[in-house]
mmCIF file of C-alpha atoms in Angstrom:
data_model
loop_
_atom_site.group_PDB
_atom_site.id
_atom_site.type_symbol
_atom_site.label_atom_id
_atom_site.label_comp_id
_atom_site.label_asym_id
_atom_site.label_seq_id
_atom_site.Cartn_x
_atom_site.Cartn_y
_atom_site.Cartn_z
ATOM 1 C CA UNK A 1 26.912 28.070 10.153
ATOM 2 C CA UNK A 2 28.137 30.901 7.913
ATOM 3 C CA UNK A 3 26.657 29.352 4.773
ATOM 4 C CA UNK A 4 23.423 28.261 6.451
ATOM 5 C CA UNK A 5 20.651 29.880 8.409
ATOM 6 C CA UNK A 6 20.511 29.386 12.135
ATOM 7 C CA UNK A 7 17.337 27.876 13.591
ATOM 8 C CA UNK A 8 16.049 31.339 14.514
ATOM 9 C CA UNK A 9 16.792 32.644 11.015
ATOM 10 C CA UNK A 10 15.015 29.669 9.448
ATOM 11 C CA UNK A 11 11.922 30.195 11.616
ATOM 12 C CA UNK A 12 11.962 33.904 10.814
ATOM 13 C CA UNK A 13 12.094 33.166 7.081
ATOM 14 C CA UNK A 14 9.208 30.696 7.398
ATOM 15 C CA UNK A 15 7.187 33.432 9.130
ATOM 16 C CA UNK A 16 7.865 35.918 6.323
ATOM 17 C CA UNK A 17 7.171 33.251 3.700
ATOM 18 C CA UNK A 18 3.866 32.158 5.274
ATOM 19 C CA UNK A 19 2.750 35.743 5.856
ATOM 20 C CA UNK A 20 3.339 36.661 2.216
ATOM 21 C CA UNK A 21 1.423 33.586 1.036
ATOM 22 C CA UNK A 22 -1.460 34.463 3.371
ATOM 23 C CA UNK A 23 -1.736 37.883 1.743
ATOM 24 C CA UNK A 24 -1.562 36.422 -1.770
ATOM 25 C CA UNK A 25 -4.356 33.915 -1.148
ATOM 26 C CA UNK A 26 -6.735 36.778 -0.303
ATOM 27 C CA UNK A 27 -6.673 37.886 -3.965
ATOM 28 C CA UNK A 28 -7.936 34.457 -5.040
ATOM 29 C CA UNK A 29 -11.224 35.121 -3.225
ATOM 30 C CA UNK A 30 -11.529 38.861 -3.930
ATOM 31 C CA UNK A 31 -12.824 38.797 -7.524
ATOM 32 C CA UNK A 32 -15.683 41.298 -7.756
ATOM 33 C CA UNK A 33 -16.130 42.408 -11.391
ATOM 34 C CA UNK A 34 -19.620 40.991 -11.982
ATOM 35 C CA UNK A 35 -20.767 41.807 -8.442
ATOM 36 C CA UNK A 36 -20.169 45.547 -8.948
ATOM 37 C CA UNK A 37 -20.327 46.061 -12.705
ATOM 38 C CA UNK A 38 -22.922 43.527 -13.817
ATOM 39 C CA UNK A 39 -22.540 42.678 -17.491
ATOM 40 C CA UNK A 40 -20.969 45.491 -19.482
ATOM 41 C CA UNK A 41 -17.830 46.105 -21.501
ATOM 42 C CA UNK A 42 -15.742 47.132 -18.487
ATOM 43 C CA UNK A 43 -16.624 43.931 -16.618
ATOM 44 C CA UNK A 44 -14.492 41.801 -18.915
ATOM 45 C CA UNK A 45 -11.490 44.107 -18.519
ATOM 46 C CA UNK A 46 -11.707 44.116 -14.710
ATOM 47 C CA UNK A 47 -12.303 40.363 -14.710
ATOM 48 C CA UNK A 48 -9.144 39.779 -16.751
ATOM 49 C CA UNK A 49 -7.031 42.143 -14.638
ATOM 50 C CA UNK A 50 -8.161 40.577 -11.378
ATOM 51 C CA UNK A 51 -7.685 37.029 -12.609
ATOM 52 C CA UNK A 52 -4.222 37.862 -13.927
ATOM 53 C CA UNK A 53 -3.198 38.810 -10.388
ATOM 54 C CA UNK A 54 -5.159 36.044 -8.686
ATOM 55 C CA UNK A 55 -4.037 33.314 -11.090
ATOM 56 C CA UNK A 56 -0.422 34.418 -11.355
ATOM 57 C CA UNK A 57 0.235 35.265 -7.720
ATOM 58 C CA UNK A 58 -2.623 34.047 -5.545
ATOM 59 C CA UNK A 59 -2.624 30.496 -6.890
ATOM 60 C CA UNK A 60 0.864 29.780 -5.531
ATOM 61 C CA UNK A 61 -0.246 30.408 -1.935
ATOM 62 C CA UNK A 62 -1.834 27.077 -0.984
ATOM 63 C CA UNK A 63 0.833 25.017 -2.825
ATOM 64 C CA UNK A 64 3.350 26.992 -0.779
ATOM 65 C CA UNK A 65 1.500 26.132 2.429
ATOM 66 C CA UNK A 66 1.533 22.443 1.500
ATOM 67 C CA UNK A 67 5.242 22.491 0.650
ATOM 68 C CA UNK A 68 6.336 24.246 3.830
ATOM 69 C CA UNK A 69 4.057 21.960 5.888
ATOM 70 C CA UNK A 70 5.578 18.850 4.311
ATOM 71 C CA UNK A 71 9.074 20.237 4.798
ATOM 72 C CA UNK A 72 8.561 21.039 8.473
ATOM 73 C CA UNK A 73 6.849 17.719 9.254
ATOM 74 C CA UNK A 74 9.698 15.641 7.769
ATOM 75 C CA UNK A 75 12.536 17.913 8.895
ATOM 76 C CA UNK A 76 14.663 15.756 11.223
ATOM 77 C CA UNK A 77 11.979 13.057 11.004
ATOM 78 C CA UNK A 78 12.339 9.497 12.265
ATOM 79 C CA UNK A 79 9.862 6.912 13.532
ATOM 80 C CA UNK A 80 10.477 7.864 17.144
ATOM 81 C CA UNK A 81 9.183 11.394 16.501
ATOM 82 C CA UNK A 82 5.934 10.372 14.814
ATOM 83 C CA UNK A 83 3.830 10.207 17.972
ATOM 84 C CA UNK A 84 5.013 13.622 19.148
ATOM 85 C CA UNK A 85 4.366 15.173 15.752
ATOM 86 C CA UNK A 86 0.864 13.703 15.668
ATOM 87 C CA UNK A 87 0.142 15.016 19.161
ATOM 88 C CA UNK A 88 1.263 18.507 18.200
ATOM 89 C CA UNK A 89 -0.828 18.410 14.999
ATOM 90 C CA UNK A 90 -3.934 17.443 16.976
ATOM 91 C CA UNK A 91 -3.493 20.699 18.849
ATOM 92 C CA UNK A 92 -2.382 22.871 15.932
ATOM 93 C CA UNK A 93 -4.521 21.418 13.107
ATOM 94 C CA UNK A 94 -7.393 19.173 14.233
ATOM 95 C CA UNK A 95 -8.715 21.317 17.087
ATOM 96 C CA UNK A 96 -8.709 24.579 15.050
ATOM 97 C CA UNK A 97 -10.303 22.692 12.128
ATOM 98 C CA UNK A 98 -13.224 21.612 14.322
ATOM 99 C CA UNK A 99 -13.608 24.956 16.098
ATOM 100 C CA UNK A 100 -13.468 27.108 12.960
ATOM 101 C CA UNK A 101 -15.861 24.873 11.021
ATOM 102 C CA UNK A 102 -18.367 24.989 13.872
ATOM 103 C CA UNK A 103 -18.070 28.768 14.250
ATOM 104 C CA UNK A 104 -18.498 29.340 10.513
ATOM 105 C CA UNK A 105 -21.575 27.112 10.524
ATOM 106 C CA UNK A 106 -23.040 28.831 13.581
ATOM 107 C CA UNK A 107 -22.380 32.240 12.023
ATOM 108 C CA UNK A 108 -24.255 31.223 8.883
ATOM 109 C CA UNK A 109 -27.145 29.880 10.971
ATOM 110 C CA UNK A 110 -27.466 33.163 12.882
ATOM 111 C CA UNK A 111 -26.777 35.488 9.940
ATOM 112 C CA UNK A 112 -29.260 33.706 7.682
ATOM 113 C CA UNK A 113 -32.030 34.550 10.180
ATOM 114 C CA UNK A 114 -31.266 38.291 10.236
ATOM 115 C CA UNK A 115 -32.964 39.817 7.144
ATOM 116 C CA UNK A 116 -30.401 42.506 6.267
ATOM 117 C CA UNK A 117 -27.412 40.251 6.935
ATOM 118 C CA UNK A 118 -29.061 37.232 5.324
ATOM 119 C CA UNK A 119 -29.165 39.074 2.004
ATOM 120 C CA UNK A 120 -25.396 39.486 2.173
ATOM 121 C CA UNK A 121 -24.883 35.826 3.101
ATOM 122 C CA UNK A 122 -27.112 34.693 0.225
ATOM 123 C CA UNK A 123 -27.690 31.106 1.422
ATOM 124 C CA UNK A 124 -31.307 31.312 2.514
ATOM 125 C CA UNK A 125 -32.165 30.054 6.004
ATOM 126 C CA UNK A 126 -29.441 27.606 7.035
ATOM 127 C CA UNK A 127 -30.732 24.487 8.780
ATOM 128 C CA UNK A 128 -29.802 24.060 12.426
ATOM 129 C CA UNK A 129 -29.642 20.377 13.373
ATOM 130 C CA UNK A 130 -27.221 17.780 14.693
ATOM 131 C CA UNK A 131 -26.816 16.283 11.206
ATOM 132 C CA UNK A 132 -25.993 19.686 9.746
ATOM 133 C CA UNK A 133 -23.526 20.396 12.570
ATOM 134 C CA UNK A 134 -21.665 17.119 12.000
ATOM 135 C CA UNK A 135 -21.579 17.694 8.251
ATOM 136 C CA UNK A 136 -20.315 21.252 8.720
ATOM 137 C CA UNK A 137 -17.582 20.220 11.163
ATOM 138 C CA UNK A 138 -16.365 17.137 9.311
ATOM 139 C CA UNK A 139 -16.752 18.288 5.710
ATOM 140 C CA UNK A 140 -16.059 22.034 6.187
ATOM 141 C CA UNK A 141 -19.375 22.695 4.377
ATOM 142 C CA UNK A 142 -19.590 26.363 5.383
ATOM 143 C CA UNK A 143 -15.861 27.027 5.488
ATOM 144 C CA UNK A 144 -14.687 26.342 1.955
ATOM 145 C CA UNK A 145 -11.108 27.531 2.405
ATOM 146 C CA UNK A 146 -10.479 24.807 4.982
ATOM 147 C CA UNK A 147 -10.305 22.228 2.210
ATOM 148 C CA UNK A 148 -6.576 22.872 2.614
ATOM 149 C CA UNK A 149 -6.624 21.922 6.295
ATOM 150 C CA UNK A 150 -8.778 18.871 5.527
ATOM 151 C CA UNK A 151 -6.168 17.679 3.021
ATOM 152 C CA UNK A 152 -3.317 18.447 5.384
ATOM 153 C CA UNK A 153 -4.911 16.400 8.156
ATOM 154 C CA UNK A 154 -5.103 13.401 5.821
ATOM 155 C CA UNK A 155 -1.475 13.857 4.769
ATOM 156 C CA UNK A 156 -0.318 13.996 8.390
ATOM 157 C CA UNK A 157 -2.387 10.928 9.246
ATOM 158 C CA UNK A 158 -0.864 9.012 6.314
ATOM 159 C CA UNK A 159 2.708 9.537 7.530
ATOM 160 C CA UNK A 160 3.263 5.798 8.312
ATOM 161 C CA UNK A 161 2.404 5.035 4.682
ATOM 162 C CA UNK A 162 4.209 7.971 3.105
ATOM 163 C CA UNK A 163 7.474 7.970 5.036
ATOM 164 C CA UNK A 164 8.710 4.485 3.931
ATOM 165 C CA UNK A 165 8.215 5.635 0.333
ATOM 166 C CA UNK A 166 9.546 9.172 0.688
ATOM 167 C CA UNK A 167 12.697 8.228 2.603
ATOM 168 C CA UNK A 168 14.078 6.495 -0.505
ATOM 169 C CA UNK A 169 14.723 8.702 -3.526
ATOM 170 C CA UNK A 170 13.519 6.249 -6.165
ATOM 171 C CA UNK A 171 10.292 5.270 -4.380
ATOM 172 C CA UNK A 172 9.595 8.890 -3.448
ATOM 173 C CA UNK A 173 9.940 9.983 -7.073
ATOM 174 C CA UNK A 174 7.727 7.103 -8.216
ATOM 175 C CA UNK A 175 5.102 8.133 -5.661
ATOM 176 C CA UNK A 176 5.125 11.717 -6.941
ATOM 177 C CA UNK A 177 4.992 10.465 -10.536
ATOM 178 C CA UNK A 178 1.974 8.312 -9.688
ATOM 179 C CA UNK A 179 0.121 11.300 -8.270
ATOM 180 C CA UNK A 180 1.251 13.407 -11.218
ATOM 181 C CA UNK A 181 -0.567 10.974 -13.495
ATOM 182 C CA UNK A 182 -3.617 11.180 -11.223
ATOM 183 C CA UNK A 183 -3.680 14.958 -11.707
ATOM 184 C CA UNK A 184 -4.373 14.339 -15.377
ATOM 185 C CA UNK A 185 -6.702 11.366 -14.845
ATOM 186 C CA UNK A 186 -8.725 13.100 -12.083
ATOM 187 C CA UNK A 187 -10.032 9.972 -10.308
ATOM 188 C CA UNK A 188 -12.933 10.024 -7.854
ATOM 189 C CA UNK A 189 -12.833 8.649 -4.334
ATOM 190 C CA UNK A 190 -9.325 9.683 -3.255
ATOM 191 C CA UNK A 191 -9.344 11.370 0.177
ATOM 192 C CA UNK A 192 -6.230 13.346 -0.821
ATOM 193 C CA UNK A 193 -6.098 15.593 -3.858
ATOM 194 C CA UNK A 194 -3.273 14.433 -6.166
ATOM 195 C CA UNK A 195 -1.832 17.935 -6.533
ATOM 196 C CA UNK A 196 -1.851 18.408 -2.729
ATOM 197 C CA UNK A 197 0.148 15.187 -2.393
ATOM 198 C CA UNK A 198 2.669 16.423 -4.958
ATOM 199 C CA UNK A 199 3.244 19.737 -3.173
ATOM 200 C CA UNK A 200 3.385 18.159 0.285
ATOM 201 C CA UNK A 201 5.540 15.242 -0.875
ATOM 202 C CA UNK A 202 7.948 17.571 -2.679
ATOM 203 C CA UNK A 203 8.397 19.580 0.512
ATOM 204 C CA UNK A 204 8.938 16.358 2.453
ATOM 205 C CA UNK A 205 11.593 15.112 0.034
ATOM 206 C CA UNK A 206 13.378 18.466 0.167
ATOM 207 C CA UNK A 207 13.528 18.085 3.967
ATOM 208 C CA UNK A 208 14.846 14.524 3.704
ATOM 209 C CA UNK A 209 17.467 15.078 0.984
ATOM 210 C CA UNK A 210 18.078 18.775 0.317
ATOM 211 C CA UNK A 211 18.036 20.469 3.678
ATOM 212 C CA UNK A 212 21.433 22.104 3.179
ATOM 213 C CA UNK A 213 20.209 23.656 -0.054
ATOM 214 C CA UNK A 214 16.851 24.773 1.315
ATOM 215 C CA UNK A 215 18.331 26.308 4.445
ATOM 216 C CA UNK A 216 21.374 27.824 2.792
ATOM 217 C CA UNK A 217 22.121 31.498 3.317
ATOM 218 C CA UNK A 218 21.220 33.886 0.541
ATOM 219 C CA UNK A 219 23.802 34.565 -2.169
ATOM 220 C CA UNK A 220 23.994 35.533 -5.822
ATOM 221 C CA UNK A 221 23.647 31.974 -7.103
ATOM 222 C CA UNK A 222 20.524 31.335 -5.023
ATOM 223 C CA UNK A 223 18.996 34.595 -6.224
ATOM 224 C CA UNK A 224 19.754 33.739 -9.850
ATOM 225 C CA UNK A 225 18.316 30.239 -9.406
ATOM 226 C CA UNK A 226 15.214 31.711 -7.796
ATOM 227 C CA UNK A 227 14.660 34.223 -10.594
ATOM 228 C CA UNK A 228 15.151 31.487 -13.195
ATOM 229 C CA UNK A 229 12.620 29.305 -11.378
ATOM 230 C CA UNK A 230 10.083 32.150 -11.364
ATOM 231 C CA UNK A 231 10.604 32.774 -15.076
ATOM 232 C CA UNK A 232 10.239 29.061 -15.740
ATOM 233 C CA UNK A 233 6.979 29.081 -13.772
ATOM 234 C CA UNK A 234 5.622 31.877 -15.977
ATOM 235 C CA UNK A 235 6.604 30.040 -19.157
ATOM 236 C CA UNK A 236 5.091 26.752 -17.947
ATOM 237 C CA UNK A 237 1.887 28.580 -17.009
ATOM 238 C CA UNK A 238 1.384 29.771 -20.578
ATOM 239 C CA UNK A 239 2.273 26.353 -21.944
ATOM 240 C CA UNK A 240 -0.394 24.915 -19.659
ATOM 241 C CA UNK A 241 -2.957 27.408 -21.003
ATOM 242 C CA UNK A 242 -1.968 26.634 -24.597
ATOM 243 C CA UNK A 243 -2.096 22.849 -24.195
ATOM 244 C CA UNK A 244 -4.864 22.768 -21.534
ATOM 245 C CA UNK A 245 -2.605 20.500 -19.483
ATOM 246 C CA UNK A 246 -3.413 20.176 -15.755
ATOM 247 C CA UNK A 247 -0.017 18.780 -14.686
ATOM 248 C CA UNK A 248 1.638 21.848 -16.243
ATOM 249 C CA UNK A 249 -0.062 24.091 -13.694
ATOM 250 C CA UNK A 250 1.162 21.858 -10.864
ATOM 251 C CA UNK A 251 4.731 22.142 -12.169
ATOM 252 C CA UNK A 252 4.248 25.887 -12.606
ATOM 253 C CA UNK A 253 3.277 26.302 -8.954
ATOM 254 C CA UNK A 254 6.121 24.076 -7.754
ATOM 255 C CA UNK A 255 8.583 26.258 -9.657
ATOM 256 C CA UNK A 256 6.946 29.477 -8.446
ATOM 257 C CA UNK A 257 7.026 28.465 -4.766
ATOM 258 C CA UNK A 258 10.623 27.249 -5.099
ATOM 259 C CA UNK A 259 11.635 30.478 -6.814
ATOM 260 C CA UNK A 260 9.946 32.618 -4.176
ATOM 261 C CA UNK A 261 11.726 30.747 -1.370
ATOM 262 C CA UNK A 262 15.097 31.121 -3.086
ATOM 263 C CA UNK A 263 14.799 34.860 -3.787
ATOM 264 C CA UNK A 264 13.607 35.551 -0.239
ATOM 265 C CA UNK A 265 16.694 36.333 1.865
ATOM 266 C CA UNK A 266 17.533 34.229 4.873
ATOM 267 C CA UNK A 267 20.036 35.976 7.096
ATOM 268 C CA UNK A 268 19.263 39.556 6.058
ATOM 269 C CA UNK A 269 15.512 39.453 6.696
ATOM 270 C CA UNK A 270 14.465 41.752 9.553
ATOM 271 C CA UNK A 271 12.750 40.104 12.465
ATOM 272 C CA UNK A 272 9.104 39.456 11.635
ATOM 273 C CA UNK A 273 6.617 41.739 13.356
ATOM 274 C CA UNK A 274 4.067 40.281 15.743
ATOM 275 C CA UNK A 275 1.158 40.731 13.319
ATOM 276 C CA UNK A 276 3.040 38.637 10.756
ATOM 277 C CA UNK A 277 3.188 35.643 13.077
ATOM 278 C CA UNK A 278 -0.521 34.846 12.866
ATOM 279 C CA UNK A 279 -0.833 33.764 9.242
ATOM 280 C CA UNK A 280 -3.128 30.872 10.157
ATOM 281 C CA UNK A 281 -5.656 33.224 11.753
ATOM 282 C CA UNK A 282 -5.450 35.543 8.730
ATOM 283 C CA UNK A 283 -6.067 32.590 6.420
ATOM 284 C CA UNK A 284 -9.002 31.386 8.519
ATOM 285 C CA UNK A 285 -10.870 34.718 8.622
ATOM 286 C CA UNK A 286 -10.037 36.159 5.214
ATOM 287 C CA UNK A 287 -12.808 34.482 3.205
ATOM 288 C CA UNK A 288 -15.604 35.776 5.437
ATOM 289 C CA UNK A 289 -14.096 39.267 5.564
ATOM 290 C CA UNK A 290 -13.638 39.440 1.785
ATOM 291 C CA UNK A 291 -17.263 38.439 1.170
ATOM 292 C CA UNK A 292 -18.502 40.886 3.789
ATOM 293 C CA UNK A 293 -16.487 43.784 2.366
ATOM 294 C CA UNK A 294 -17.333 43.102 -1.287
ATOM 295 C CA UNK A 295 -21.021 42.355 -0.783
ATOM 296 C CA UNK A 296 -21.460 45.093 1.807
ATOM 297 C CA UNK A 297 -19.864 47.697 -0.469
ATOM 298 C CA UNK A 298 -22.020 46.568 -3.411
ATOM 299 C CA UNK A 299 -25.204 46.859 -1.332
ATOM 300 C CA UNK A 300 -24.235 50.320 -0.046
ATOM 301 C CA UNK A 301 -23.970 51.508 -3.638
ATOM 302 C CA UNK A 302 -27.672 50.740 -4.045
ATOM 303 C CA UNK A 303 -27.338 49.231 -7.497
ATOM 304 C CA UNK A 304 -25.392 52.158 -8.974
ATOM 305 C CA UNK A 305 -22.728 50.982 -11.416
ATOM 306 C CA UNK A 306 -19.303 52.404 -10.472
ATOM 307 C CA UNK A 307 -16.428 53.216 -12.760
ATOM 308 C CA UNK A 308 -14.316 50.160 -13.496
ATOM 309 C CA UNK A 309 -11.374 51.372 -11.395
ATOM 310 C CA UNK A 310 -13.509 51.387 -8.219
ATOM 311 C CA UNK A 311 -14.008 47.607 -7.978
ATOM 312 C CA UNK A 312 -10.496 46.972 -9.279
ATOM 313 C CA UNK A 313 -9.049 49.357 -6.681
ATOM 314 C CA UNK A 314 -10.982 47.572 -3.934
ATOM 315 C CA UNK A 315 -9.627 44.272 -5.231
ATOM 316 C CA UNK A 316 -6.048 45.585 -5.119
ATOM 317 C CA UNK A 317 -6.259 46.850 -1.527
ATOM 318 C CA UNK A 318 -8.279 43.897 -0.216
ATOM 319 C CA UNK A 319 -5.244 42.101 1.316
ATOM 320 C CA UNK A 320 -4.399 45.267 3.267
ATOM 321 C CA UNK A 321 -8.007 45.785 4.424
ATOM 322 C CA UNK A 322 -8.338 42.174 5.549
ATOM 323 C CA UNK A 323 -4.957 42.332 7.307
ATOM 324 C CA UNK A 324 -5.967 45.466 9.220
ATOM 325 C CA UNK A 325 -9.301 43.985 10.333
ATOM 326 C CA UNK A 326 -7.817 40.609 11.249
ATOM 327 C CA UNK A 327 -5.063 42.314 13.270
ATOM 328 C CA UNK A 328 -7.668 44.201 15.307
ATOM 329 C CA UNK A 329 -9.586 40.938 15.818
ATOM 330 C CA UNK A 330 -6.381 39.145 16.813
ATOM 331 C CA UNK A 331 -5.409 41.770 19.405
ATOM 332 C CA UNK A 332 -8.934 41.800 20.843
ATOM 333 C CA UNK A 333 -9.118 38.024 21.139
ATOM 334 C CA UNK A 334 -5.661 37.709 22.657
ATOM 335 C CA UNK A 335 -6.470 40.337 25.271
ATOM 336 C CA UNK A 336 -10.038 39.501 26.228
ATOM 337 C CA UNK A 337 -10.510 35.835 25.192
ATOM 338 C CA UNK A 338 -7.080 34.173 25.345
ATOM 339 C CA UNK A 339 -8.598 30.700 25.730
ATOM 340 C CA UNK A 340 -10.614 31.044 22.534
ATOM 341 C CA UNK A 341 -7.585 32.503 20.773
ATOM 342 C CA UNK A 342 -5.546 29.399 21.625
ATOM 343 C CA UNK A 343 -8.282 27.131 20.292
ATOM 344 C CA UNK A 344 -8.611 29.136 17.074
ATOM 345 C CA UNK A 345 -4.893 29.178 16.367
ATOM 346 C CA UNK A 346 -3.794 25.849 17.820
ATOM 347 C CA UNK A 347 -1.777 27.850 20.374
ATOM 348 C CA UNK A 348 0.695 28.833 17.674
#
């Protein structure tokens, strides 16, 4: 086992990896230039700075979630394990998906009827009816960030279709190529986003064929390969901007996630702290907290236009602010409402 991580080391690395991605995704939803600055010269500068960080770093987060989810689902996979994996995903994915979507909807219903809070929400009076409840729960209407979980549920459900293709190298590569073409074509009516299938399928194929490489211990060659992959991701990103090529951005994110995994140590990582082990909860609450912080701060300023570095500074520290608030929420729920905590997190 000297050249490979132990099971505990692998799980610890996954925790660090997922925690880092959860922080990065917060920047994607923290843009605030126009909210604070309106339309002036400084707005464009702050907009560019924030989008540089969000587009370069934040946009690799969800692809990383898909890849690690595909890897873990197909790690040691065979047909006999399918039922057990489905049963565990009902608990860890489907139940939290339903509970969070309902709570987000209910929060919007209540908040939209409180004048001061309704102004922050900005959705008018949200209808309360059985039809609206079903739509909110099934289609994550009031919980936009759960599009990821919606896609993941489909990908897990499609395992009997995907596995026969992914377990053979040639058919797996053809499947990924097919979805790569769909990224460019952008067809309507597919329940699964083509790029989500590429990330998830790539993680699955790594689990089926490259486990020794993925779970190898850190060394100089892995670090060099990881740095090269990150540099390649940056180059491909600019090529994608230059040629306006959608598949280029998919390849960019694949390279970036791969590079990040390779440069992250395996055996030498310290044991993850408890607050780092609840990345799903952080992901689930971050969007609401970001909107509340940004809109609340803008309203408290009473229309006064701040200096450009104020909004940009808030943007930079937003992952830390959201982490602090979510950690307090997590500790409170675990202590006083453990049953609800298990439902919200799938008993992770």
